[in-house]
């Protein structure tokens, strides 16, 4: 299975919104409603931000939201804050108990 | 509070076998639906899923690395062990273990351990 495709970078000013795409195939993103998103600050472990396409774990601000259309999932961060500057990775169930991660997107808060 | 911590060698030689241990607390690997997985991240690169072990001892591996991986558990010690054979410099990465509370995501991660493959 191939990695899911994300844009290398995205940016926005404080208070603005940024949306990150995650493109897969009908065998992963398009085939299941099991897309998750992780935030990773430098030299830190990933943190779960979204699961099952659009569910937020407790403690994650509601500024973070997820969606999916066809083979592409998206993460939107509204009301950007300085602490949102990080790398973001999507992940999808890929059938047969396999998982695949995205290529990662570096979000910069201008 | 759920915690996971990876341990193992920081340096291995090419062709050697890597053995990493994930010691966890705050949850049980005997709970239905729960799993512990391994994910790695080469320096400056993306995350890559490696393996997953379920509460019922079912085991799943990345298709591209399946022949080199083995995952086991010691329930009494709350540990999950990953072995990877025939290590190569391209396997240099930070290796994370993480809990899968139910399909299909990882909600708690260890801090990771950097493994360098070099002669």
Coordinates of N, CA and C in Angstrom, one line a residue:
Chain A
X1 N 0.8 -1.2 0.0 CA 0.0 0.0 0.0 C 0.9 1.2 0.0
X2 N 0.4 2.3 -0.7 CA 1.2 3.5 -0.8 C 0.7 4.5 0.2
X3 N 1.6 5.4 0.6 CA 1.3 6.5 1.6 C 0.2 7.4 1.0
X4 N -0.6 7.9 1.8 CA -1.6 8.8 1.4 C -1.0 10.2 1.1
X5 N -1.5 10.9 0.1 CA -0.8 12.1 -0.4 C -1.4 13.3 0.4
X6 N -0.5 14.1 1.0 CA -0.8 15.4 1.6 C 0.1 16.4 1.0
X7 N -0.4 17.7 1.0 CA 0.5 18.8 0.6 C 1.6 18.9 1.6
X8 N 2.8 19.2 1.1 CA 4.0 19.4 2.0 C 3.8 20.5 3.0
X9 N 3.1 21.5 2.6 CA 3.0 22.7 3.5 C 1.7 23.4 3.4
X10 N 1.3 24.1 4.4 CA 0.1 25.0 4.5 C 0.4 26.1 5.5
X11 N -0.2 27.2 5.3 CA 0.0 28.3 6.2 C -1.2 29.2 6.3
X12 N -1.2 30.0 7.4 CA -2.3 30.9 7.6 C -1.9 31.9 8.7
X13 N -2.5 33.0 8.7 CA -2.3 34.0 9.8 C -3.1 33.6 11.0
X14 N -2.7 34.1 12.2 CA -3.5 33.9 13.4 C -5.0 34.3 13.2
X15 N -5.9 33.4 13.6 CA -7.3 33.7 13.4 C -7.9 33.2 12.1
X16 N -7.0 32.9 11.1 CA -7.5 32.4 9.9 C -7.7 30.9 10.0
X17 N -8.2 30.3 8.9 CA -8.4 28.9 8.8 C -7.5 28.3 7.8
X18 N -7.1 27.1 8.0 CA -6.3 26.3 7.0 C -6.9 24.9 6.9
X19 N -6.9 24.4 5.7 CA -7.4 23.1 5.4 C -6.3 22.3 4.7
X20 N -6.2 21.1 5.2 CA -5.2 20.1 4.7 C -5.9 19.0 4.1
X21 N -5.5 18.6 2.9 CA -6.1 17.5 2.2 C -5.3 16.2 2.4
X22 N -5.9 15.1 2.2 CA -5.3 13.8 2.4 C -6.0 12.9 1.3
X23 N -5.2 12.5 0.3 CA -5.8 11.8 -0.9 C -5.3 10.4 -0.9
X24 N -6.2 9.5 -1.0 CA -5.9 8.1 -1.0 C -6.6 7.4 -2.2
X25 N -7.1 6.2 -2.0 CA -7.8 5.5 -3.0 C -9.1 4.9 -2.5
X26 N -9.8 4.1 -3.3 CA -11.0 3.5 -2.9 C -10.7 2.3 -1.9
X27 N -9.4 1.9 -1.9 CA -9.0 0.8 -1.0 C -8.7 1.3 0.4
X28 N -8.6 2.6 0.6 CA -8.3 3.1 2.0 C -9.3 4.2 2.3
X29 N -8.9 5.5 2.0 CA -9.7 6.6 2.4 C -11.2 6.5 1.9
X30 N -11.3 6.2 0.6 CA -12.6 6.1 0.0 C -13.4 4.9 0.4
X31 N -12.8 3.9 0.9 CA -13.5 2.7 1.2 C -14.0 2.5 2.6
X32 N -13.5 3.4 3.5 CA -13.9 3.3 4.9 C -14.0 4.7 5.6
X33 N -14.9 4.8 6.5 CA -15.0 6.0 7.3 C -14.1 5.9 8.5
X34 N -12.8 5.6 8.3 CA -11.8 5.4 9.4 C -10.6 6.2 9.1
X35 N -10.8 7.5 8.9 CA -9.6 8.4 8.7 C -9.4 9.1 10.1
X36 N -8.1 9.2 10.4 CA -7.7 9.9 11.6 C -6.6 10.9 11.3
X37 N -6.4 11.9 12.2 CA -5.5 12.9 12.0 C -4.6 13.1 13.3
X38 N -3.3 13.3 13.1 CA -2.4 13.4 14.2 C -1.6 14.7 14.0
X39 N -1.4 15.4 15.1 CA -0.6 16.6 15.2 C 0.8 16.2 15.8
X40 N 1.9 16.7 15.3 CA 3.2 16.3 15.8 C 4.0 17.6 15.9
X41 N 4.4 18.0 17.1 CA 5.3 19.1 17.3 C 6.7 18.5 17.2
X42 N 7.7 19.3 16.9 CA 9.1 18.8 16.7 C 9.6 18.0 17.9
X43 N 10.1 16.9 17.6 CA 10.7 15.9 18.6 C 9.7 15.5 19.6
X44 N 8.4 15.5 19.3 CA 7.4 15.0 20.2 C 6.6 13.8 19.5
X45 N 5.9 13.1 20.3 CA 5.1 12.0 19.8 C 3.8 12.6 19.1
X46 N 3.3 11.9 18.2 CA 2.0 12.4 17.5 C 0.9 12.4 18.6
X47 N 0.0 13.3 18.3 CA -1.2 13.4 19.2 C -2.5 13.3 18.3
X48 N -3.4 12.4 18.7 CA -4.6 12.2 18.0 C -5.5 13.5 18.1
X49 N -5.9 13.9 16.9 CA -6.7 15.1 16.8 C -8.2 14.8 16.3
X50 N -8.3 13.9 15.4 CA -9.5 13.5 14.8 C -9.5 12.0 14.5
X51 N -10.6 11.3 14.8 CA -10.8 9.9 14.4 C -12.1 9.7 13.7
X52 N -12.2 8.6 13.1 CA -13.5 8.3 12.3 C -14.0 9.4 11.5
X53 N -13.0 10.0 10.8 CA -13.3 11.1 9.8 C -13.5 12.5 10.5
X54 N -14.4 12.5 11.5 CA -14.8 13.8 12.0 C -15.1 13.8 13.5
X55 N -14.6 12.8 14.2 CA -14.8 12.8 15.7 C -13.6 13.4 16.4
X56 N -13.9 14.2 17.4 CA -12.8 14.8 18.2 C -12.7 14.1 19.5
X57 N -11.4 13.7 19.9 CA -11.2 13.1 21.2 C -11.4 14.2 22.3
X58 N -11.7 13.8 23.5 CA -11.9 14.8 24.5 C -10.6 15.6 24.7
X59 N -10.6 16.9 24.9 CA -9.5 17.7 25.1 C -9.0 18.4 23.8
X60 N -9.4 17.9 22.7 CA -9.1 18.6 21.4 C -10.0 19.8 21.1
X61 N -9.5 20.9 20.9 CA -10.3 22.1 20.7 C -11.3 21.9 19.5
X62 N -12.4 22.5 19.6 CA -13.4 22.4 18.5 C -13.0 23.2 17.2
X63 N -11.9 23.8 17.3 CA -11.3 24.5 16.1 C -10.9 23.5 15.1
X64 N -10.7 22.3 15.5 CA -10.2 21.2 14.6 C -11.4 20.4 14.2
X65 N -11.5 20.2 12.9 CA -12.6 19.5 12.3 C -12.2 18.7 11.1
X66 N -12.9 17.5 10.9 CA -12.5 16.7 9.8 C -13.7 16.4 8.9
X67 N -13.4 16.0 7.6 CA -14.4 15.7 6.7 C -13.8 14.8 5.6
X68 N -14.7 14.2 4.8 CA -14.3 13.3 3.7 C -15.2 13.4 2.6
X69 N -14.6 13.4 1.4 CA -15.4 13.3 0.1 C -14.7 12.4 -0.8
X70 N -15.3 11.3 -1.2 CA -14.7 10.3 -2.1 C -13.4 9.8 -1.5
X71 N -12.3 9.9 -2.2 CA -11.0 9.4 -1.8 C -10.2 10.4 -1.1
X72 N -10.7 11.6 -0.8 CA -10.0 12.6 -0.2 C -10.6 13.0 1.2
X73 N -9.8 13.0 2.2 CA -10.2 13.5 3.5 C -9.5 14.9 3.8
X74 N -10.1 15.7 4.7 CA -9.6 17.0 5.0 C -9.6 17.3 6.4
X75 N -8.6 18.0 6.9 CA -8.6 18.5 8.2 C -8.6 20.1 8.2
X76 N -9.5 20.7 8.9 CA -9.6 22.1 8.9 C -9.3 22.6 10.3
X77 N -8.4 23.6 10.4 CA -8.1 24.2 11.6 C -8.6 25.7 11.5
X78 N -9.6 26.0 12.3 CA -10.2 27.3 12.3 C -9.6 28.2 13.4
X79 N -9.6 29.5 13.2 CA -9.0 30.3 14.3 C -7.6 30.0 14.7
X80 N -6.8 29.9 13.7 CA -5.4 29.5 13.9 C -4.7 30.1 15.1
X81 N -4.0 29.3 15.8 CA -3.2 29.9 17.0 C -1.8 29.5 16.8
X82 N -0.9 30.2 17.5 CA 0.5 29.9 17.3 C 0.9 28.4 17.7
X83 N 0.2 27.9 18.7 CA 0.5 26.5 19.1 C 0.0 25.5 18.1
X84 N -0.7 25.9 17.0 CA -1.2 25.0 16.0 C -0.1 24.7 15.0
X85 N 1.0 25.5 15.1 CA 2.1 25.2 14.1 C 2.8 23.9 14.5
X86 N 2.7 23.0 13.5 CA 3.2 21.6 13.7 C 3.0 20.8 12.4
X87 N 3.5 19.6 12.4 CA 3.3 18.7 11.3 C 2.0 17.9 11.6
X88 N 1.2 17.7 10.5 CA 0.0 17.0 10.6 C 0.0 15.8 9.7
X89 N -0.4 14.6 10.2 CA -0.5 13.4 9.4 C -1.9 12.8 9.4
X90 N -2.3 12.4 8.3 CA -3.6 11.7 8.2 C -3.2 10.2 8.2
X91 N -4.2 9.4 8.5 CA -4.1 7.9 8.5 C -5.4 7.3 8.2
X92 N -5.4 6.2 7.5 CA -6.6 5.5 7.1 C -6.5 4.0 7.3
X93 N -7.6 3.4 7.7 CA -7.7 2.0 7.6 C -7.6 1.6 6.1
X94 N -6.9 0.5 5.8 CA -6.7 0.1 4.4 C -7.1 -1.3 4.2
X95 N -8.0 -1.8 5.0 CA -8.5 -3.1 4.8 C -7.6 -4.2 5.3
X96 N -8.2 -5.4 5.6 CA -7.4 -6.5 6.1 C -6.5 -6.1 7.3
X97 N -7.0 -5.3 8.2 CA -6.3 -4.9 9.4 C -5.0 -4.2 9.1
X98 N -4.9 -3.5 8.0 CA -3.7 -2.7 7.6 C -4.0 -1.2 7.8
X99 N -3.0 -0.5 8.1 CA -3.1 1.0 8.3 C -2.1 1.7 7.3
X100 N -2.5 2.9 6.9 CA -1.6 3.6 6.1 C -1.6 5.1 6.6
X101 N -0.4 5.7 6.6 CA -0.3 7.1 7.0 C -0.1 8.0 5.8
X102 N -0.3 9.3 6.0 CA -0.1 10.2 4.9 C 1.4 10.7 4.9
X103 N 1.7 11.5 3.9 CA 3.1 12.0 3.7 C 3.4 13.2 4.6
X104 N 2.4 13.7 5.3 CA 2.6 14.8 6.3 C 2.5 16.2 5.7
X105 N 2.0 17.1 6.5 CA 1.9 18.5 6.1 C 2.4 19.4 7.2
X106 N 3.3 20.3 6.9 CA 3.8 21.2 7.9 C 3.0 22.5 7.8
X107 N 2.3 22.8 8.9 CA 1.5 24.0 9.0 C 2.3 25.1 9.7
X108 N 2.3 26.2 9.0 CA 3.0 27.4 9.6 C 2.0 28.5 9.9
X109 N 2.1 29.0 11.1 CA 1.3 30.2 11.4 C 2.1 31.4 11.2
X110 N 1.7 32.2 10.3 CA 2.5 33.4 9.8 C 2.5 34.5 10.8
Chain B
X1 N -4.4 7.1 34.1 CA -3.6 7.7 33.1 C -2.9 6.6 32.3
X2 N -3.0 6.8 30.9 CA -2.4 5.8 30.0 C -1.0 6.3 29.7
X3 N -0.1 5.4 29.8 CA 1.3 5.7 29.4 C 1.9 4.5 28.6
X4 N 2.7 4.8 27.7 CA 3.5 3.8 26.9 C 4.9 4.3 26.8
X5 N 5.8 3.3 26.9 CA 7.2 3.7 26.8 C 8.0 2.7 26.1
X6 N 8.8 3.1 25.1 CA 9.6 2.2 24.3 C 11.0 2.1 24.9
X7 N 11.5 0.9 24.7 CA 12.9 0.7 25.2 C 13.6 -0.3 24.3
X8 N 14.9 -0.1 24.2 CA 15.7 -1.0 23.3 C 17.0 -0.4 23.0
X9 N 17.8 -1.0 22.1 CA 19.1 -0.4 21.7 C 18.9 0.8 20.9
X10 N 19.9 1.7 21.1 CA 19.9 3.0 20.3 C 20.7 2.8 19.0
X11 N 21.6 1.8 19.0 CA 22.5 1.5 17.9 C 22.5 0.0 17.5
X12 N 22.2 -0.3 16.3 CA 22.4 -1.7 15.8 C 23.2 -1.7 14.6
X13 N 23.9 -2.8 14.4 CA 24.7 -3.0 13.1 C 23.8 -3.5 12.0
X14 N 24.2 -3.2 10.8 CA 23.5 -3.8 9.6 C 23.5 -5.3 9.7
X15 N 22.4 -5.9 9.3 CA 22.1 -7.3 9.3 C 21.7 -7.9 10.7
X16 N 21.9 -7.1 11.7 CA 21.5 -7.6 13.1 C 19.9 -7.5 13.2
X17 N 19.4 -8.1 14.3 CA 18.0 -8.1 14.6 C 17.8 -7.1 15.7
X18 N 16.7 -6.3 15.5 CA 16.3 -5.3 16.5 C 15.2 -5.8 17.3
X19 N 15.3 -5.6 18.6 CA 14.3 -6.0 19.5 C 13.9 -4.8 20.4
X20 N 12.6 -4.4 20.3 CA 12.1 -3.2 21.0 C 11.0 -3.7 21.9
X21 N 10.9 -3.1 23.1 CA 9.9 -3.4 24.1 C 9.0 -2.2 24.3
X22 N 7.7 -2.4 24.3 CA 6.8 -1.3 24.7 C 6.2 -1.7 26.1
X23 N 6.4 -0.9 27.1 CA 5.9 -1.2 28.4 C 4.8 -0.1 28.6
X24 N 3.6 -0.6 28.9 CA 2.4 0.3 29.1 C 1.7 0.1 30.4
X25 N 0.9 1.2 30.7 CA 0.1 1.1 31.9 C -1.1 1.9 31.7
X26 N -2.1 1.7 32.6 CA -3.4 2.5 32.5 C -4.4 1.8 31.6
X27 N -4.1 0.7 31.0 CA -5.1 -0.1 30.3 C -4.6 -1.6 30.2
X28 N -5.5 -2.4 29.8 CA -5.2 -3.8 29.7 C -5.3 -4.3 28.3
X29 N -4.4 -5.2 27.9 CA -4.4 -5.7 26.6 C -5.2 -7.0 26.5
X30 N -6.0 -7.2 27.6 CA -7.0 -8.3 27.6 C -8.4 -7.8 27.4
X31 N -8.5 -6.5 27.3 CA -9.8 -5.9 27.0 C -10.2 -6.1 25.5
X32 N -11.4 -6.5 25.3 CA -11.8 -6.8 23.9 C -11.7 -5.5 23.1
X33 N -11.1 -5.7 21.9 CA -11.0 -4.6 20.9 C -9.7 -3.8 21.0
X34 N -9.0 -4.0 22.1 CA -7.7 -3.2 22.3 C -6.6 -3.8 21.6
X35 N -5.7 -2.9 21.1 CA -4.5 -3.4 20.4 C -3.3 -2.4 20.8
X36 N -2.1 -2.9 20.5 CA -0.9 -2.1 20.6 C -0.2 -2.2 19.3
X37 N 0.2 -1.0 18.8 CA 0.8 -1.0 17.5 C 2.2 -0.4 17.6
X38 N 3.0 -0.6 16.5 CA 4.3 0.0 16.3 C 4.3 0.8 15.1
X39 N 4.8 2.0 15.2 CA 4.9 3.0 14.0 C 6.3 3.6 14.1
X40 N 6.9 3.8 12.9 CA 8.2 4.4 12.9 C 8.2 5.6 12.1
X41 N 9.3 6.4 12.3 CA 9.5 7.7 11.6 C 10.9 8.0 11.3
X42 N 11.4 7.8 10.1 CA 12.8 8.1 9.8 C 13.0 9.6 10.0
X43 N 14.2 10.0 10.3 CA 14.5 11.5 10.6 C 14.0 12.4 9.5
X44 N 13.1 13.3 9.8 CA 12.6 14.3 8.8 C 11.6 13.7 7.9
X45 N 11.1 12.5 8.1 CA 10.2 11.8 7.2 C 8.9 11.5 7.9
X46 N 8.0 10.8 7.1 CA 6.6 10.6 7.6 C 6.5 9.3 8.4
X47 N 5.4 9.2 9.1 CA 5.1 8.0 9.9 C 4.8 6.8 9.0
X48 N 5.2 5.7 9.5 CA 4.9 4.4 8.8 C 4.5 3.4 9.8
X49 N 3.3 2.8 9.5 CA 2.8 1.8 10.4 C 3.5 0.5 10.1
X50 N 3.9 -0.2 11.2 CA 4.6 -1.5 11.1 C 3.8 -2.7 11.5
X51 N 3.2 -2.7 12.7 CA 2.6 -3.9 13.2 C 1.6 -3.6 14.2
X52 N 0.7 -4.5 14.5 CA -0.4 -4.4 15.5 C -0.7 -5.7 16.1
X53 N -0.8 -5.7 17.4 CA -1.1 -6.9 18.1 C -2.4 -6.6 18.9
X54 N -3.4 -7.6 18.8 CA -4.7 -7.4 19.4 C -4.9 -8.1 20.7
X55 N -5.9 -7.8 21.4 CA -6.2 -8.4 22.7 C -6.3 -9.9 22.6
X56 N -6.7 -10.4 21.5 CA -6.9 -11.9 21.3 C -5.7 -12.5 20.7
X57 N -4.6 -11.8 20.7 CA -3.3 -12.3 20.2 C -3.2 -12.4 18.6
X58 N -4.3 -11.9 18.0 CA -4.2 -11.7 16.5 C -3.1 -10.7 16.2
X59 N -2.4 -10.9 15.1 CA -1.2 -10.1 14.8 C -1.3 -9.7 13.3
X60 N -1.0 -8.4 13.1 CA -1.1 -7.9 11.7 C 0.2 -7.1 11.4
X61 N 0.7 -7.2 10.2 CA 1.9 -6.6 9.8 C 1.8 -5.8 8.5
X62 N 2.6 -4.7 8.4 CA 2.7 -4.0 7.2 C 3.1 -5.0 6.0
X63 N 2.4 -5.0 4.9 CA 2.7 -5.9 3.9 C 4.1 -5.8 3.4
X64 N 4.6 -4.6 3.4 CA 6.0 -4.4 2.8 C 7.1 -4.9 3.7
X65 N 6.8 -5.1 5.0 CA 7.8 -5.5 6.0 C 7.5 -6.8 6.7
X66 N 6.4 -7.4 6.3 CA 5.9 -8.6 7.0 C 6.9 -9.7 7.2
X67 N 7.8 -9.9 6.2 CA 8.7 -11.0 6.3 C 9.8 -10.7 7.4
X68 N 10.0 -9.5 7.8 CA 11.0 -9.1 8.7 C 10.5 -8.9 10.2
X69 N 9.2 -8.8 10.4 CA 8.7 -8.4 11.6 C 8.0 -9.5 12.4
X70 N 8.1 -9.4 13.7 CA 7.3 -10.3 14.6 C 6.9 -9.5 15.8
X71 N 5.7 -9.6 16.3 CA 5.2 -8.9 17.4 C 4.6 -9.9 18.4
X72 N 4.9 -9.7 19.7 CA 4.4 -10.6 20.7 C 4.1 -9.8 21.9
X73 N 3.4 -10.5 22.9 CA 3.1 -9.8 24.1 C 3.3 -10.6 25.3
X74 N 3.6 -9.9 26.4 CA 3.7 -10.5 27.8 C 2.6 -9.8 28.6
X75 N 1.4 -10.4 28.7 CA 0.3 -9.8 29.4 C 0.6 -9.5 30.8
X76 N 1.4 -10.4 31.5 CA 1.6 -10.3 32.9 C 2.5 -9.1 33.2
X77 N 3.4 -8.7 32.2 CA 4.3 -7.6 32.4 C 3.8 -6.3 31.7
X78 N 2.6 -6.4 31.1 CA 2.1 -5.3 30.3 C 3.1 -4.8 29.3
X79 N 3.6 -5.7 28.5 CA 4.6 -5.4 27.5 C 4.3 -6.0 26.1
X80 N 4.7 -5.3 25.1 CA 4.6 -5.7 23.7 C 5.9 -5.6 23.1
X81 N 6.4 -6.7 22.5 CA 7.8 -6.7 21.9 C 7.7 -6.8 20.4
X82 N 8.5 -6.0 19.7 CA 8.6 -6.0 18.3 C 10.0 -6.4 17.9
X83 N 10.2 -7.4 17.1 CA 11.5 -7.7 16.5 C 11.5 -7.5 15.0
X84 N 12.6 -7.0 14.6 CA 12.8 -6.7 13.1 C 14.1 -7.3 12.7
X85 N 14.1 -8.1 11.8 CA 15.3 -8.8 11.4 C 16.0 -8.0 10.2
X86 N 17.3 -8.4 10.0 CA 18.1 -7.9 8.9 C 18.0 -6.4 8.8
X87 N 18.4 -5.8 9.8 CA 18.4 -4.3 9.9 C 19.3 -3.7 8.9
X88 N 18.9 -2.6 8.3 CA 19.7 -1.8 7.3 C 19.7 -0.4 7.7
X89 N 20.7 0.4 7.2 CA 20.7 1.8 7.5 C 19.4 2.6 7.2
X90 N 18.6 2.1 6.2 CA 17.4 2.8 5.9 C 16.3 2.6 7.0
X91 N 16.6 1.6 7.9 CA 15.7 1.4 9.0 C 15.9 2.4 10.2
X92 N 16.9 3.2 10.0 CA 17.2 4.2 11.0 C 15.9 5.1 11.2
X93 N 15.4 5.2 12.4 CA 14.1 5.9 12.6 C 13.8 6.0 14.1
X94 N 12.9 6.8 14.4 CA 12.3 6.8 15.8 C 11.1 5.8 15.7
X95 N 11.1 4.9 16.7 CA 10.1 3.8 16.7 C 9.1 4.2 17.9
X96 N 7.9 4.3 17.5 CA 6.8 4.6 18.5 C 5.9 3.3 18.7
X97 N 5.5 3.1 20.0 CA 4.4 2.2 20.2 C 3.1 3.1 20.6
X98 N 2.0 2.5 20.3 CA 0.8 3.3 20.5 C -0.4 2.4 20.8
X99 N -1.4 2.8 21.6 CA -2.6 2.0 21.9 C -3.6 2.3 20.8
X100 N -4.2 1.2 20.4 CA -5.4 1.3 19.6 C -6.6 0.9 20.4
X101 N -7.4 1.8 20.9 CA -8.5 1.5 21.8 C -9.6 0.7 21.2
X102 N -9.8 0.9 19.9 CA -10.8 0.3 19.1 C -10.5 0.7 17.7
X103 N -11.2 0.0 16.7 CA -10.9 0.4 15.3 C -11.2 1.9 15.1
X104 N -10.4 2.5 14.4 CA -9.1 2.2 13.7 C -8.2 3.4 13.9
X105 N -7.8 3.7 15.1 CA -6.9 4.8 15.3 C -6.1 4.5 16.5
X106 N -5.1 5.4 16.7 CA -4.2 5.2 17.9 C -4.3 6.5 18.8
X107 N -4.7 6.3 20.0 CA -5.1 7.4 20.8 C -4.0 7.8 21.9
X108 N -3.1 6.9 22.2 CA -2.1 7.2 23.1 C -0.8 6.7 22.6
X109 N 0.3 7.5 22.6 CA 1.6 7.2 22.0 C 2.7 7.2 23.1
X110 N 3.7 6.4 22.9 CA 4.9 6.5 23.7 C 5.7 7.7 23.1
X111 N 6.8 8.0 23.8 CA 7.6 9.1 23.5 C 8.5 8.8 22.3
X112 N 8.7 7.5 22.0 CA 9.5 7.1 20.8 C 10.9 6.9 21.3
X113 N 11.6 6.0 20.5 CA 13.0 5.7 20.7 C 13.7 5.7 19.4
X114 N 14.8 6.4 19.3 CA 15.6 6.5 18.1 C 16.5 5.4 18.0
X115 N 16.4 4.7 16.9 CA 17.3 3.6 16.6 C 18.1 3.9 15.4
X116 N 19.4 3.9 15.5 CA 20.3 4.1 14.4 C 21.0 2.8 13.9
X117 N 21.0 2.6 12.6 CA 21.6 1.4 12.1 C 22.9 1.8 11.4
X118 N 24.0 1.4 11.9 CA 25.2 1.8 11.4 C 26.3 0.8 11.8
X119 N 27.3 0.6 11.0 CA 28.4 -0.2 11.3 C 29.5 0.5 12.1

